[in-house]
Coordinates of C-alpha atoms and ligand atoms in Angstrom, one line a residue:
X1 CA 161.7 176.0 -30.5
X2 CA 158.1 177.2 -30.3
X3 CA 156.1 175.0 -28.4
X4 CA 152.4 175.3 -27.9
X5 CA 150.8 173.4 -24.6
X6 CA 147.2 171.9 -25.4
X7 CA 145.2 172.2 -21.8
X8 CA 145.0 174.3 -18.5
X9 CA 144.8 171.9 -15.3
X10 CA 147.6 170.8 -13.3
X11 CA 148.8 168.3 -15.4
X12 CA 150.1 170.6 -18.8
X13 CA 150.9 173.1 -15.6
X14 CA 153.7 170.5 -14.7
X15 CA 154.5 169.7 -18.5
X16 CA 154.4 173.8 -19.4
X17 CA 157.2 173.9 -16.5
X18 CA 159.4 171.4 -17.2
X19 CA 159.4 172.5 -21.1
X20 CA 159.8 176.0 -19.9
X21 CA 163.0 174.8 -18.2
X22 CA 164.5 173.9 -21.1
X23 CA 167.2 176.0 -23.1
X24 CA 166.2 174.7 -26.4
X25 CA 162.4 176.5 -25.5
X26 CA 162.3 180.0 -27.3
X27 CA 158.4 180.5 -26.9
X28 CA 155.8 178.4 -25.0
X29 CA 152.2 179.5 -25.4
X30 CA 150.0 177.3 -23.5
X31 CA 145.6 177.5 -24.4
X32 CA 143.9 178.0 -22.1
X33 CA 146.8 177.6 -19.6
X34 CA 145.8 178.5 -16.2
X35 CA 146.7 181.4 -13.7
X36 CA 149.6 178.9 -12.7
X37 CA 151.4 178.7 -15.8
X38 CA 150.7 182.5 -16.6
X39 CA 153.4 183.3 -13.9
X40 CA 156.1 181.7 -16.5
X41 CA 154.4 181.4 -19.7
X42 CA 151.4 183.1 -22.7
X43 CA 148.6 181.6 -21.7
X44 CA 145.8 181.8 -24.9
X45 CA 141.9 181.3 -23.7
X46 CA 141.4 178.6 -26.6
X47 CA 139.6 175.5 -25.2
X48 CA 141.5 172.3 -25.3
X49 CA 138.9 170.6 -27.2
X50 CA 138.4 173.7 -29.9
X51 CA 140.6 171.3 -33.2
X52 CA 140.2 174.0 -34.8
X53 CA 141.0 177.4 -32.7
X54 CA 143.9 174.9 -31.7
X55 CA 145.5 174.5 -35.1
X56 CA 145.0 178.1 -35.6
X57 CA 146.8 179.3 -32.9
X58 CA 149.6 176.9 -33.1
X59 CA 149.8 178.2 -37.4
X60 CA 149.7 181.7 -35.6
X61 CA 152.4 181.0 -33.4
X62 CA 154.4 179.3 -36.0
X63 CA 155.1 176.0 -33.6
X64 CA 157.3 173.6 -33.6
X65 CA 155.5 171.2 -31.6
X66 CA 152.2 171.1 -30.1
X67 CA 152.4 169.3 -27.2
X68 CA 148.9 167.8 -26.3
X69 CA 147.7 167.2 -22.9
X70 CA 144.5 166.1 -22.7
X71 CA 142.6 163.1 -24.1
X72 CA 139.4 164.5 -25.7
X73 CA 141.6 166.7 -28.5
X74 CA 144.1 163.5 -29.0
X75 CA 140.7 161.4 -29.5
X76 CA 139.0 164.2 -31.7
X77 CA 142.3 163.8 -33.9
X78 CA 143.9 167.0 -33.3
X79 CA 147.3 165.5 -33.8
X80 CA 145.7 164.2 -37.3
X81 CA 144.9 167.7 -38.6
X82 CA 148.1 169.7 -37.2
X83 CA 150.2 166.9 -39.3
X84 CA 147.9 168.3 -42.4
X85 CA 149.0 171.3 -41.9
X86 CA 152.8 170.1 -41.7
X87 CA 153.1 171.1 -37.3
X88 CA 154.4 168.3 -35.5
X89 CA 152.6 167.0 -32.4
X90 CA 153.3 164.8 -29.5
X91 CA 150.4 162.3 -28.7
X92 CA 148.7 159.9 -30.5
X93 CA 146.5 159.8 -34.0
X94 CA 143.0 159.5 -33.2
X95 CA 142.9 156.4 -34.7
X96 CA 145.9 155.4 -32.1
X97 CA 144.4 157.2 -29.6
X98 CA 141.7 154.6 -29.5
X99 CA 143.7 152.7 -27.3
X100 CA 141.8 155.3 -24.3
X101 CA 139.0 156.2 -26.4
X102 CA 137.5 153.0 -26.7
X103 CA 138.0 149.9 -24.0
X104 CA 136.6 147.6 -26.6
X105 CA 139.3 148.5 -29.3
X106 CA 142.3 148.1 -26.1
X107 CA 141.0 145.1 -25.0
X108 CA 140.4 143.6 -28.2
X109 CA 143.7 144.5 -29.5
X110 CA 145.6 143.3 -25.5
X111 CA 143.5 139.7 -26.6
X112 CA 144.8 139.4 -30.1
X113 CA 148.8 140.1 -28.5
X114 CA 148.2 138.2 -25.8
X115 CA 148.7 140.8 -23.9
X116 CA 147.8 140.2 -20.2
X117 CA 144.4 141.5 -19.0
X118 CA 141.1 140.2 -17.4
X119 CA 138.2 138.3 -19.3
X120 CA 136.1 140.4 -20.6
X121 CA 132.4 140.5 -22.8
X122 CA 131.1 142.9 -24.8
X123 CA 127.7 143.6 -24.9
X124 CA 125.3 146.0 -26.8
X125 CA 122.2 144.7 -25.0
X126 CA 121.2 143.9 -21.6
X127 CA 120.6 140.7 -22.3
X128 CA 124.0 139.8 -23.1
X129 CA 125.0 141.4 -20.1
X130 CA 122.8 140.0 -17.5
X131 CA 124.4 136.2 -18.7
X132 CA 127.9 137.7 -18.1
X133 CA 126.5 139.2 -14.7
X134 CA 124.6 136.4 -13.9
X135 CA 128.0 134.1 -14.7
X136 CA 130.2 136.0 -12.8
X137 CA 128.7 136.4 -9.7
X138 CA 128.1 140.0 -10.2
X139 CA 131.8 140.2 -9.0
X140 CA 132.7 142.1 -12.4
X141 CA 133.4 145.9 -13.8
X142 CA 131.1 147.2 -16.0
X143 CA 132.6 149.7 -18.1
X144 CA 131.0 151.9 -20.8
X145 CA 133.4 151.8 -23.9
X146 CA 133.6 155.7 -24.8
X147 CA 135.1 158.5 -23.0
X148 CA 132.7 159.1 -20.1
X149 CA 135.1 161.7 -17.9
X150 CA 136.8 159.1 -15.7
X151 CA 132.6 157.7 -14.4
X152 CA 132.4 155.2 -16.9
X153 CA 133.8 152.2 -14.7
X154 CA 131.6 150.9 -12.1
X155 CA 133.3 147.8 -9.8
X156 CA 130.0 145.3 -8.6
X157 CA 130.1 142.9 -5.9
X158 CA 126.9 142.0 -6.5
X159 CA 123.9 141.1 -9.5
X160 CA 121.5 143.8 -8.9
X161 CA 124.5 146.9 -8.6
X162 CA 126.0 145.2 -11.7
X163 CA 122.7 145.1 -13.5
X164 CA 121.8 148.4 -12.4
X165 CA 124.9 149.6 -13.4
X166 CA 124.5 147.6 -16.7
X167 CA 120.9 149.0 -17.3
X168 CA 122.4 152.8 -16.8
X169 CA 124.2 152.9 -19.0
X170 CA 122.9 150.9 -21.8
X171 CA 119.0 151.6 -21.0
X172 CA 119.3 155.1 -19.4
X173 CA 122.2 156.6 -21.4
X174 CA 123.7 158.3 -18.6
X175 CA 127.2 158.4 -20.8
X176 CA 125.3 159.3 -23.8
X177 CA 126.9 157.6 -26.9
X178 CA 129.7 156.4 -24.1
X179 CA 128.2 154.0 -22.9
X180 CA 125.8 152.7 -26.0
X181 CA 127.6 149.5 -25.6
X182 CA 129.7 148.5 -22.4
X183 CA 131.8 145.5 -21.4
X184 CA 131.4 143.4 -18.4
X185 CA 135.3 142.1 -16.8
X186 CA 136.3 139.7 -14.9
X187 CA 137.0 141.7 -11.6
X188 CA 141.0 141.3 -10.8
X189 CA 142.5 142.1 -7.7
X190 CA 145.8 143.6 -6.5
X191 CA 147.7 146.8 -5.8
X192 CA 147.5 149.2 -8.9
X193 CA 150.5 151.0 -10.5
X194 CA 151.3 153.4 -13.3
X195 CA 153.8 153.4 -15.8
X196 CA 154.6 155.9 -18.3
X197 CA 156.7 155.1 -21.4
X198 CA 157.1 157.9 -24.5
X199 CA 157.2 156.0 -28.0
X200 CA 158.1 157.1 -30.8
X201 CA 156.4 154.3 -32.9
X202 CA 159.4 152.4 -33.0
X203 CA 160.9 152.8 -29.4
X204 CA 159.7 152.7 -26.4
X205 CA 161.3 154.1 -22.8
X206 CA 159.9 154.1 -19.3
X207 CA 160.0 157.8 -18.3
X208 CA 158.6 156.8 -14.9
X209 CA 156.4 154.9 -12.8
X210 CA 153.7 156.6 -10.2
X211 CA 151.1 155.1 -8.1
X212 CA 147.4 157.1 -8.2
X213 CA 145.1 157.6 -5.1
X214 CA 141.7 157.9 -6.5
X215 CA 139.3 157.3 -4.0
X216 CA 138.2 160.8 -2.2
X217 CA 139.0 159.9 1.3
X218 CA 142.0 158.7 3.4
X219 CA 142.5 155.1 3.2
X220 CA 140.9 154.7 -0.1
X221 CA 137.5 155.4 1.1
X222 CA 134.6 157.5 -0.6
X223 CA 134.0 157.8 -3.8
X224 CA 136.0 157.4 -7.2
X225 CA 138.1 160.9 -8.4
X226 CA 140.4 162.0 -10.8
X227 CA 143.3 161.3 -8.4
X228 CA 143.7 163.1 -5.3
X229 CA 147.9 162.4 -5.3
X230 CA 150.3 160.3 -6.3
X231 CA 154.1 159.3 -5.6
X232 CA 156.7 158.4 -7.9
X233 CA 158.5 156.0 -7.9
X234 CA 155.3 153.9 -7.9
X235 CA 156.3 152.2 -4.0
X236 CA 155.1 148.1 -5.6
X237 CA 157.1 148.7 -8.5
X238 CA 160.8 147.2 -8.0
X239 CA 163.1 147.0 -11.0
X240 CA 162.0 143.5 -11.8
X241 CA 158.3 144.0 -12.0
X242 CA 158.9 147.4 -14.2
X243 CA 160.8 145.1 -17.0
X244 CA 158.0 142.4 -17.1
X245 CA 155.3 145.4 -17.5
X246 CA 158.0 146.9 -20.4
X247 CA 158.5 143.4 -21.7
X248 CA 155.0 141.9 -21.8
X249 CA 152.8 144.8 -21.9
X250 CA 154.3 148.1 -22.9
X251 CA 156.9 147.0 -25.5
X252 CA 154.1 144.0 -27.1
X253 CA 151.7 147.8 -27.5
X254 CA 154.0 149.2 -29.5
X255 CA 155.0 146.8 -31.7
X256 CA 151.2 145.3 -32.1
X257 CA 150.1 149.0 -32.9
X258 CA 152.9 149.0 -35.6
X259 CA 151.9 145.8 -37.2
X260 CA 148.2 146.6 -37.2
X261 CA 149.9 149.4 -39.5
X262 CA 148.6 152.1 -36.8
X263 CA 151.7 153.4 -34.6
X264 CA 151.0 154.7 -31.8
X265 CA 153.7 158.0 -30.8
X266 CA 153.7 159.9 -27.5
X267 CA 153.0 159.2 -24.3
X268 CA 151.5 155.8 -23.5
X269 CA 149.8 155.3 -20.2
X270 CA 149.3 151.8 -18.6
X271 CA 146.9 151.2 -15.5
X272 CA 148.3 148.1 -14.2
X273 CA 147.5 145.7 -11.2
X274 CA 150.0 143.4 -10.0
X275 CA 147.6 140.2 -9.5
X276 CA 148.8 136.8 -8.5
X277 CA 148.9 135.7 -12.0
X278 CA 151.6 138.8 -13.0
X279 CA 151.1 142.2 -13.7
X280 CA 147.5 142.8 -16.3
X281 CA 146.3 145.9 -18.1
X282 CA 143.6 147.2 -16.4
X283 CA 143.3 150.2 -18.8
X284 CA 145.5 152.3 -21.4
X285 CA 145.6 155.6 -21.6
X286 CA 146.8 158.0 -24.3
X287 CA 148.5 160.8 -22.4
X288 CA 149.9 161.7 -18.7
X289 CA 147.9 161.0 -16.0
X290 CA 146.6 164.2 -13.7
X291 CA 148.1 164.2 -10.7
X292 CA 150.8 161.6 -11.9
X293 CA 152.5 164.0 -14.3
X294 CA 153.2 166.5 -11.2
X295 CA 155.4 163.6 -9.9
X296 CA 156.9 162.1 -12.8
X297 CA 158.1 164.8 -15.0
X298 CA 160.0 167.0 -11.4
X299 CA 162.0 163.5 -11.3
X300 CA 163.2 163.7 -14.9
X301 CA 166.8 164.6 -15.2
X302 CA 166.6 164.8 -19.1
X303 CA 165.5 168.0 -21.2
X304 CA 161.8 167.1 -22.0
X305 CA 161.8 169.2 -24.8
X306 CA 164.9 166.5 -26.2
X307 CA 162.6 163.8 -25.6
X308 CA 159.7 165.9 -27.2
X309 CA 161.9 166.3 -29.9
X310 CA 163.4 163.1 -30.6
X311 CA 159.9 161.4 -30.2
X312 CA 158.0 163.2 -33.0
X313 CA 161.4 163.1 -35.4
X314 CA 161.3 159.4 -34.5
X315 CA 165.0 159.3 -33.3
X316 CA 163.9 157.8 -29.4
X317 CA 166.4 155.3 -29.9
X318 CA 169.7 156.1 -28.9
X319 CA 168.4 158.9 -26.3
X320 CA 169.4 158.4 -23.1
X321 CA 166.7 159.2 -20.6
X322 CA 167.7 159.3 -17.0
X323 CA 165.8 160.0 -13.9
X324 CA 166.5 162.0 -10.1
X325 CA 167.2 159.5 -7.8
X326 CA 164.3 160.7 -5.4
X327 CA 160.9 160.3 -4.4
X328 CA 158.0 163.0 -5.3
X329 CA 154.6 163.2 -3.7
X330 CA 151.9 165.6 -4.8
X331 CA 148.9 166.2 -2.3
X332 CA 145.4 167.6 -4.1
X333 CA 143.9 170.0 -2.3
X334 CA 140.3 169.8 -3.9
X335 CA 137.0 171.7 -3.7
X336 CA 134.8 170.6 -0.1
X337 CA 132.1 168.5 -1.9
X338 CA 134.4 167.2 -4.7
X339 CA 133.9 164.9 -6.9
X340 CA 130.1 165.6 -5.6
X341 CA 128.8 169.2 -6.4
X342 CA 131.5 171.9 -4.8
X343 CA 131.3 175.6 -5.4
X344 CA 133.7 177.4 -7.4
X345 CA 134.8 181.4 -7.6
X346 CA 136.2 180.8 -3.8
X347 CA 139.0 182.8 -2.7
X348 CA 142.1 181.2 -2.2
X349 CA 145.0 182.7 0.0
X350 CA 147.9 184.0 -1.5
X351 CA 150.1 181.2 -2.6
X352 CA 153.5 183.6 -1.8
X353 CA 156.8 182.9 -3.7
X354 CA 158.3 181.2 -0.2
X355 CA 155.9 178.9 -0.6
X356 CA 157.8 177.7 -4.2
X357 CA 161.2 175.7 -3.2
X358 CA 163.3 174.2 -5.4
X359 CA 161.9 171.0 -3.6
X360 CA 158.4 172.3 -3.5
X361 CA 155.9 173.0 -6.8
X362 CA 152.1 173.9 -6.7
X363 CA 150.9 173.1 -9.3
X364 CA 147.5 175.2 -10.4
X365 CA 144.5 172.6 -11.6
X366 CA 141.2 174.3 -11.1
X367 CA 141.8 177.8 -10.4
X368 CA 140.9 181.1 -11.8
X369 CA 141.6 185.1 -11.5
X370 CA 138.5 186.9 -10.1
X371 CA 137.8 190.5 -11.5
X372 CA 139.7 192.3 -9.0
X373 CA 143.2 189.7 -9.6
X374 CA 142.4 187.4 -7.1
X375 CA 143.2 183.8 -6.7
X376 CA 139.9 182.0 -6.6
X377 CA 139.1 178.1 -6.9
X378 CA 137.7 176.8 -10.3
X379 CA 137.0 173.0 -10.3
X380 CA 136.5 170.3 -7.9
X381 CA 140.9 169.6 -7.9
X382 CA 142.5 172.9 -7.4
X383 CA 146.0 173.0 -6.5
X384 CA 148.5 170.1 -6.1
X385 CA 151.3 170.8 -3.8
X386 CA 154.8 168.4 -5.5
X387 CA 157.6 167.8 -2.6
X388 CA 160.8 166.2 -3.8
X389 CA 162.9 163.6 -0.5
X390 CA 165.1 161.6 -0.1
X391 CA 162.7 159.1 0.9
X392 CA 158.9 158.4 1.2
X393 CA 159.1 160.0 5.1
X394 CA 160.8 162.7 4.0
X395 CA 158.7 163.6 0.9
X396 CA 155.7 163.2 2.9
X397 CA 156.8 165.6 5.6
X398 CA 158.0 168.7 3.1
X399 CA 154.5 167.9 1.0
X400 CA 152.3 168.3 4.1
X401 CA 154.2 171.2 5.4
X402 CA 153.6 172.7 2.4
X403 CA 149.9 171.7 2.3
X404 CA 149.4 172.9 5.8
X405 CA 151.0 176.5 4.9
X406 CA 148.6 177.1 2.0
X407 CA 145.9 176.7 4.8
X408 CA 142.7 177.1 2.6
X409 CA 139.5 176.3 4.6
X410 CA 137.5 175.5 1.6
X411 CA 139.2 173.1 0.5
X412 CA 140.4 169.2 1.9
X413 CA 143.1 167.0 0.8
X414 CA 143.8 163.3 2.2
X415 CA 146.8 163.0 4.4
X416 CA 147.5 159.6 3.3
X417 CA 149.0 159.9 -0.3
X418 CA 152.2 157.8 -0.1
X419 CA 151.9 156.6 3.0
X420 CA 153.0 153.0 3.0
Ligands
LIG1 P1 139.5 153.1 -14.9 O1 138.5 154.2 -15.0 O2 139.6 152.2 -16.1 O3 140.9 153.7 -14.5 O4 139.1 152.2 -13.7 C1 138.9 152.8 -12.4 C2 139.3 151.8 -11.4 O5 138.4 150.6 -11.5 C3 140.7 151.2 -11.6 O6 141.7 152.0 -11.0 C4 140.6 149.9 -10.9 O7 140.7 150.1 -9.5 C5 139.2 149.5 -11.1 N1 139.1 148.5 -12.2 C6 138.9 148.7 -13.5 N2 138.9 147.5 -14.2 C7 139.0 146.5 -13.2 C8 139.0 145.1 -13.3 N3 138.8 144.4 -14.4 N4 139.1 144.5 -12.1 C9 139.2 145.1 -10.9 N5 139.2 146.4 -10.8 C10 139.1 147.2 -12.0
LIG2 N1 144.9 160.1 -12.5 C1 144.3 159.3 -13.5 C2 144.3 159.7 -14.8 O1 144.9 160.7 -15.2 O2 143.7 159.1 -15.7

């Protein structure tokens, strides 16, 4: 099969891999890709939000499937237009796709299931928002309701930085369009997890759970990130809890998406805290998570390019998808300054092959070639070192060995992911 891979960080680095793997792949072309995934794969310098250069390259390439990685070219409706043009893709319709692209739509659609999630208002003025602010204590999350590159979600303790928040957004436009109307939620407590089902419209399978770290520093301090590591299996997640998130939240998605006569196919995303009350949605989103993908997809024992496959020709059901029995870990080793302002065009040392076990991956997010062929850093995450163990200990050992090899000065990582 051709297969074209929409993005260039260190999630579609992990996806381009474990496709890449796969006897059924005859040629991967991943745009823009990353110097990373150039070691095993074409790498095309189209942007991942350029629909169009997209769809022409994957006409070009005569694809199979276009798998798309991020969220801004599943929410711009790429998938939409490649269908026009008769290539199969695997992620949502934009119009599915709202389940990320606007928090009003999920949690609208979450209240008409019943499907379990905080209170929430929505508001278009500050007024509105003030009462909600002003009832809740200022213990609440104000969120704008677009796409604001992970910013948008500010947690309050109190009136004024909920207000101020509020005003921001609404007032100041700092998310442009984003955040033109925001919500206000109740403000749930409890550890956070994330599961990762694939859906064809129809069926949906768990293909693995994670749990995120996204604050900057160790022990959850500093500010918000992307994610600065993750482990898999998510460590709060036993067998029991994992069905009631597939039985009350994930499977109740799919079908409600199906009923409102938009089905939702590829991979579904659900940011859940595990409150007293039972596990809620505290977001959806429409693709893999970044770093989580770099420790879900090494534990997959099943051909992803099958699952790939069998989701966009709608036969999920009746696949069996089965899993390593083993834990992953991935460490972030980010830009000094991230998620701040950091430099980029840094050198980074050579990352040698010896570096690259079978139980070790890095996994390129934000790096570049300089003129002369050099490594250089390229973004605030740059590299995110995957070890596979037996156990948590033993995971978290290989991963910081590997970490502490790579020995980049310029960079930092936190020495905490997965410990428990
Ligand atoms: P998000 O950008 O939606 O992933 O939100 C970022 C973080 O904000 C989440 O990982 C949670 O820790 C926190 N958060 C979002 N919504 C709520 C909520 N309603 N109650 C408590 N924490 C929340
Ligand atoms: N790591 C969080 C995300 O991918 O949204």
């Amino acid at each position: 099969m051709n297969i074209l891979v929409v993005g260039g960080g260190g999630r579609e680095h992990a996806i381009a891999y474990s496709l890449s793997k796969s006897p059924l792949t005859k040629k991967l072309i991943v745009a823009p890709g990353n110097p990373g995934i150039e070691t095993f794969a074409e790498c095309s310098p189209v942007p991942a939000d350029d629909v169009d250069g997209q769809c022409k390259l994957a006409k070009e390439m005569s694809a199979d499937i276009v798998f798309i990685g991020p969220e801004i070219p599943l929410v711009l409706g790429l998938k939409d237009k490649l269908l026009e043009l008769g290539i199969n893709a695997f992620g949502p319709s934009k119009k599915a796709a709202q389940l990320e692209g606007s928090k009003t739509f999920s949690r609208n659609f979450c209240k008409r299931y019943n499907i379990p999630q905080p209170h929430f208002k929505y508001c278009k003025d500050l007024e509105t928002a003030k009462k909600q602010i002003q009832f809740l204590n200022g213990y609440c999350v104000v969120k704008a309701d677009g796409l604001a590159a992970g910013k948008g979600v500010v947690v309050c303790d109190k009136v004024e930085e909920a207000m101020a928040a509020a005003s921001q957004m609404l007032e100041e436009n700092i998310f442009g369009d984003a955040g033109k109307s925001i919500l206000i939620e109740e403000r749930i407590t409890g550890i956070e997890a994330s599961v990762f089902a694939v859906t064809d419209g129809d069926t949906a399978v768990i293909l693995g759970t994670a749990q995120d770290h996204k604050r900057a520093y160790d022990n959850d301090k500093g500010p918000n990130t992307g994610g600065m590591g993750a482990i898999s299996p998510a460590p709060a997640l036993n067998k029991i809890l994992t069905k009631n998130i597939f039985d009350n939240i994930i499977n109740p998605t799919i079908n409600g998406m199906k009923l409102d006569g938009n089905p939702y196919e590829g991979i579904l995303y659900a940011g859940i805290m595990l409150t007293n009350e039972g596990p809620k949605v505290i977001e959806f989103n429409c693709r893999f998570g970044d770093p989580e993908t770099q420790v879900v997809l090494p534990r997959l024992k099943t051909d992803l390019v099958e699952i790939v496959n069998a989701t966009v020709t709608r036969k999920l059901k009746g696949l069996l998808i089965e899993l390593i029995d083993q834990t992953t870990i991935t460490v972030v080793i980010a830009s000094k300054g991230y998620p701040g302002k950091f430099e980029k065009g840094l050198e980074l040392p050579p990352l040698n092959q010896e570096l690259q076990k079978s139980d070790i991956s890095i996994f390129h997010s934000g790096t570049a070639k300089n003129k002369n062929g050099k490594l250089i850093s390229n973004g605030g995450r740059v590299l995110s070192v995957t070890a596979m163990g037996n156990d948590v200990q033993d995971c978290r050992k290989k991963a910081y060995n590997a970490v502490e090899n790579i020995n980049w000065h310029e960079g930092f990582y936190r020495k905490d992911i997965g410990r428990l």
